[in-house]
Amino acid sequence: ITNGNLKYARGGGGFWSIQTVDSAGLVGLYTSLAVDGLGHPHISYYDLTNTALKYATVNFFDVWVLTTVDNTGSVGAYTSLVLDGLGHVHISYRDSTNGDLKYATNRYGVWDITTAAVAGDVGYYTSLAVDEPQGDELYPTVFIFHYDQTNGDLRLTQGLCNPGAWGFETSTVDSAGDVGRYTCLVRGLIEYETRSVISYYDVTNGNLKCAYWGGDVWVTETVDSGGDVGRFTSIALDAEGYIHMSYYD
């Protein structure tokens, strides 16, 4: 936070190229990054000066284009950004003014924004995934895992990416103590099925935990309990379906 800017680093050819993307105020908090098939970066982030959700990408001339996606109140913390199969942007984030979870997408040509969950003080540590429509389905399915501070629970908000009828519903994944901070989601093939796997921090016990859908119920496991461990988690799946996690001890 020396200058309060959003910066971007790209490595290759034995060196790093570092750019200042946005310097208009205190910006660049809660960044989330994805790269499309053309190698163009897409970044969601929080503008603290204007308490807004912002989005940055480059055009075909490699010039950064900055967009304020949502500035209705204090919004934009805890962002998570993914690109769908068509290269469109999906962002989950917190509405701090109302204590809600919000979601934005430009899949249909303009920014569509909705409040996805409202029960309690929710929307912390969001982590997002999007499944493309299958078979007769018309719209992608959106999965947003987040922390419910009111109840100390890990929650899932799920619905269709359909601005005409979002249909988001929220359920509890883990409520055993104060759990669900530092949430990180990966969605992929495990045992021949597409599943969500979530790493997160158990505040009550100071443990790293993992949750996944077992077919009928959510299965939760303690991955590491050796001291106070599990903050700042990140999770990935390899090509064979094995789960990998990094985290802070």
PDB file of C-alpha atoms in Angstrom, residues 128-131 143 145 156 158 184-199 210-221 235-238 241-243:
ATOM      1  CA  LEU A 128     -17.019 -18.369  -7.589  1.00  0.00           C
ATOM      2  CA  ALA A 129     -17.392 -20.996 -10.314  1.00  0.00           C
ATOM      3  CA  VAL A 130     -19.609 -21.185 -13.408  1.00  0.00           C
ATOM      4  CA  ASP A 131     -20.764 -24.303 -15.277  1.00  0.00           C
ATOM      5  CA  PHE A 143     -21.836 -21.410  -7.650  1.00  0.00           C
ATOM      6  CA  PHE A 145     -19.254 -20.074  -1.688  1.00  0.00           C
ATOM      7  CA  LEU A 156     -23.311 -21.900  -0.879  1.00  0.00           C
ATOM      8  CA  GLN A 158     -26.362 -21.269  -6.348  1.00  0.00           C
ATOM      9  CA  CYS A 184     -11.333 -21.026  -1.974  1.00  0.00           C
ATOM     10  CA  LEU A 185     -13.255 -23.110  -4.522  1.00  0.00           C
ATOM     11  CA  VAL A 186     -12.205 -25.409  -7.315  1.00  0.00           C
ATOM     12  CA  ARG A 187     -14.670 -27.225  -9.516  1.00  0.00           C
ATOM     13  CA  GLY A 188     -13.637 -30.188 -11.634  1.00  0.00           C
ATOM     14  CA  LEU A 189     -13.705 -33.926 -12.234  1.00  0.00           C
ATOM     15  CA  ILE A 190     -13.307 -36.074  -9.149  1.00  0.00           C
ATOM     16  CA  GLU A 191     -14.075 -39.784  -9.419  1.00  0.00           C
ATOM     17  CA  TYR A 192     -15.637 -39.184 -12.866  1.00  0.00           C
ATOM     18  CA  GLU A 193     -18.067 -36.542 -11.570  1.00  0.00           C
ATOM     19  CA  THR A 194     -17.898 -32.737 -11.685  1.00  0.00           C
ATOM     20  CA  ARG A 195     -17.792 -31.569  -8.083  1.00  0.00           C
ATOM     21  CA  SER A 196     -17.108 -28.496  -6.022  1.00  0.00           C
ATOM     22  CA  VAL A 197     -14.260 -28.770  -3.532  1.00  0.00           C
ATOM     23  CA  ILE A 198     -13.728 -25.957  -1.037  1.00  0.00           C
ATOM     24  CA  SER A 199     -10.823 -25.214   1.279  1.00  0.00           C
ATOM     25  CA  CYS A 210     -12.178 -29.122   3.142  1.00  0.00           C
ATOM     26  CA  ALA A 211     -15.754 -29.688   1.961  1.00  0.00           C
ATOM     27  CA  TYR A 212     -17.175 -31.473  -1.070  1.00  0.00           C
ATOM     28  CA  TRP A 213     -20.546 -32.748  -2.236  1.00  0.00           C
ATOM     29  CA  GLY A 214     -20.879 -36.451  -1.442  1.00  0.00           C
ATOM     30  CA  GLY A 215     -23.999 -37.043  -3.564  1.00  0.00           C
ATOM     31  CA  ASP A 216     -26.577 -36.632  -0.772  1.00  0.00           C
ATOM     32  CA  VAL A 217     -24.896 -34.398   1.801  1.00  0.00           C
ATOM     33  CA  TRP A 218     -21.887 -32.131   2.156  1.00  0.00           C
ATOM     34  CA  VAL A 219     -18.845 -33.995   3.410  1.00  0.00           C
ATOM     35  CA  THR A 220     -16.409 -31.986   5.532  1.00  0.00           C
ATOM     36  CA  GLU A 221     -12.905 -33.020   6.542  1.00  0.00           C
ATOM     37  CA  ILE A 235      -6.873 -24.939  -3.797  1.00  0.00           C
ATOM     38  CA  ALA A 236      -6.338 -26.655  -7.150  1.00  0.00           C
ATOM     39  CA  LEU A 237      -7.010 -29.996  -8.852  1.00  0.00           C
ATOM     40  CA  ASP A 238      -4.488 -31.790 -11.024  1.00  0.00           C
ATOM     41  CA  GLY A 241      -8.276 -35.424  -9.764  1.00  0.00           C
ATOM     42  CA  TYR A 242      -5.964 -35.056  -6.764  1.00  0.00           C
ATOM     43  CA  ILE A 243      -6.535 -32.048  -4.519  1.00  0.00           C
TER      44      ILE A 243
END
